[in-house]
Amino acid sequence: MQVGIKKIHENEWQVHIGFAAIKIDRFSLALLQITLEHLLALERGEKHSTLQSYIKLGMRMKKLSQNHLQTLLRVLNSSDLVVLLRLAEDETFINLVLENSGAIISKQISRDLQEAPMADEESAKNAIRRIVEKTFELQALGKIEFTNEETRYI
């Protein structure tokens, strides 16, 4: 069976699987990739955590510039952010978020990181999904941009 993916618009992709074709958004495309990774790992007899894949998607915000990260953080729900930060267990990521949040929000997030109970897996996935969807939305609108060492401007 052949699988193919074609970009149609900024937030619209067409996926071909055998003779079937469907149009999906970027988050659904990311979920498809997670599912395929999961199936491949299971086929090889390995373990694969879909929650860890969600966390990886959420942590993409580490690749944003300070200005773009601040733009994103202003629109995210702080309780969703706390869930991601607790699950990521990455001090660099936590510090990056706290440094780029406002002073009051930063204090609230720090307190919540210490006091909030750990979310169950389904709630955690929903929280991270909201973060990732907002990230894709702002990227599609051109309000934030992911750059790396290969990004060049004319």
Coordinates of C-alpha atoms in Angstrom, one line a residue:
M1 CA 0.0 0.0 0.0
Q2 CA 1.3 3.4 -0.9
V3 CA 1.0 6.5 1.4
G4 CA 1.6 10.0 0.2
I5 CA 1.1 13.5 1.7
K6 CA 0.7 16.7 -0.4
K7 CA 0.5 20.2 0.9
I8 CA -2.6 22.1 -0.5
H9 CA -2.7 25.3 1.6
E10 CA -0.9 26.6 4.7
N11 CA -3.0 24.5 7.0
E12 CA -4.5 21.9 4.7
W13 CA -2.9 18.7 3.5
Q14 CA -4.1 15.9 1.3
V15 CA -3.2 12.4 2.4
H16 CA -3.3 9.5 0.0
I17 CA -3.5 6.0 1.4
G18 CA -3.9 3.4 -1.3
F19 CA -6.8 4.6 -3.4
A20 CA -8.3 6.8 -0.7
A21 CA -7.5 10.5 -0.3
I22 CA -8.5 12.8 2.6
K23 CA -7.9 16.4 3.4
I24 CA -6.6 17.2 6.9
D25 CA -5.3 20.0 9.0
R26 CA -1.7 20.2 10.4
F27 CA -2.6 18.8 13.8
S28 CA -4.4 15.8 12.3
L29 CA -1.3 15.3 10.0
A30 CA 0.9 15.3 13.1
L31 CA -1.4 12.8 14.8
L32 CA -1.2 10.6 11.7
Q33 CA 2.6 10.7 11.9
I34 CA 2.4 9.7 15.6
T35 CA 0.1 6.8 14.7
L36 CA 2.4 5.6 12.0
E37 CA 5.4 5.8 14.4
H38 CA 3.4 3.9 17.0
L39 CA 2.5 1.1 14.5
L40 CA 6.1 0.8 13.2
A41 CA 7.3 0.5 16.8
L42 CA 4.8 -2.1 17.7
E43 CA 5.6 -4.0 14.5
R44 CA 9.3 -4.2 15.6
G45 CA 8.2 -5.3 19.1
E46 CA 9.1 -1.9 20.7
K47 CA 7.1 0.3 23.0
H48 CA 5.8 3.6 21.8
S49 CA 4.1 6.3 23.9
T50 CA 1.6 8.5 22.1
L51 CA 1.7 10.8 25.1
Q52 CA 5.5 11.3 24.6
S53 CA 4.8 12.1 21.0
Y54 CA 2.3 14.8 22.1
I55 CA 4.9 16.2 24.5
K56 CA 7.4 16.3 21.7
L57 CA 5.0 18.3 19.6
G58 CA 4.3 20.7 22.4
M59 CA 8.0 21.2 23.0
R60 CA 8.5 22.5 19.5
M61 CA 8.0 26.0 21.0
K62 CA 11.6 25.8 22.2
K63 CA 12.5 26.5 18.6
L64 CA 10.7 29.9 18.5
S65 CA 12.5 33.2 18.9
Q66 CA 11.9 35.1 22.1
N67 CA 9.4 37.4 20.5
H68 CA 7.4 34.6 18.9
L69 CA 7.5 32.6 22.0
Q70 CA 6.1 35.5 24.0
T71 CA 3.4 36.0 21.4
L72 CA 2.4 32.3 21.7
L73 CA 2.6 32.3 25.5
R74 CA 0.2 35.3 25.7
V75 CA -2.6 33.2 24.1
L76 CA -2.1 29.9 25.8
N77 CA -4.1 28.7 28.8
S78 CA -1.6 28.6 31.8
S79 CA -3.2 25.4 33.1
D80 CA -2.5 23.7 29.8
L81 CA 1.0 25.0 29.9
V82 CA 1.6 23.6 33.4
V83 CA 0.5 20.2 32.2
L84 CA 3.0 20.3 29.4
L85 CA 5.8 21.6 31.6
R86 CA 5.2 18.9 34.2
L87 CA 5.2 16.1 31.7
A88 CA 8.2 17.4 29.7
E89 CA 10.4 17.4 32.8
D90 CA 12.9 19.7 31.0
E91 CA 14.4 22.4 33.2
T92 CA 15.7 24.3 30.2
F93 CA 12.2 24.3 28.7
I94 CA 10.6 25.4 32.0
N95 CA 13.1 28.2 32.5
L96 CA 12.5 29.4 28.9
V97 CA 8.7 29.5 29.4
L98 CA 9.1 31.3 32.8
E99 CA 11.5 33.9 31.5
N100 CA 9.3 34.7 28.5
S101 CA 6.0 34.9 30.5
G102 CA 4.9 38.0 32.4
A103 CA 6.0 38.3 36.0
I104 CA 2.5 37.5 37.4
I105 CA 1.9 34.5 35.1
S106 CA 5.4 33.3 35.7
K107 CA 4.8 33.2 39.5
Q108 CA 1.5 31.4 39.0
I109 CA 3.0 28.8 36.7
S110 CA 5.9 28.2 39.2
R111 CA 3.5 27.7 42.0
D112 CA 1.2 25.5 39.9
L113 CA 4.2 23.4 38.9
Q114 CA 4.9 22.6 42.5
E115 CA 1.3 22.2 43.8
A116 CA -0.9 21.0 40.9
P117 CA -1.6 17.3 40.8
M118 CA -0.4 15.3 37.8
A119 CA -3.1 15.1 35.0
D120 CA -4.3 11.8 33.8
E121 CA -3.2 10.8 30.3
E122 CA -6.4 11.7 28.5
S123 CA -6.5 15.2 30.1
A124 CA -2.8 15.7 29.4
K125 CA -3.3 14.8 25.7
N126 CA -6.2 17.3 25.5
A127 CA -4.2 20.1 27.2
I128 CA -1.2 19.5 24.9
R129 CA -3.5 19.3 21.9
R130 CA -4.9 22.8 22.6
I131 CA -1.3 24.1 22.9
V132 CA -0.2 22.5 19.6
E133 CA -3.4 23.6 17.7
K134 CA -2.9 27.2 18.9
T135 CA 0.7 27.0 17.8
F136 CA -0.3 25.8 14.3
E137 CA -3.0 28.4 14.1
L138 CA -0.6 31.3 14.9
Q139 CA 2.0 29.9 12.5
A140 CA -0.6 29.7 9.7
L141 CA -1.6 33.3 10.4
G142 CA 2.1 34.4 10.2
K143 CA 2.2 35.6 13.8
I144 CA 4.9 33.1 14.8
E145 CA 7.6 31.4 12.8
F146 CA 9.8 28.4 13.6
T147 CA 13.3 29.0 12.4
N148 CA 16.5 27.0 12.6
E149 CA 20.1 27.4 11.5
E150 CA 19.2 26.8 7.9
T151 CA 16.5 29.5 7.7
R152 CA 17.5 32.3 5.3
Y153 CA 15.8 35.6 4.3
I154 CA 16.3 37.5 1.2

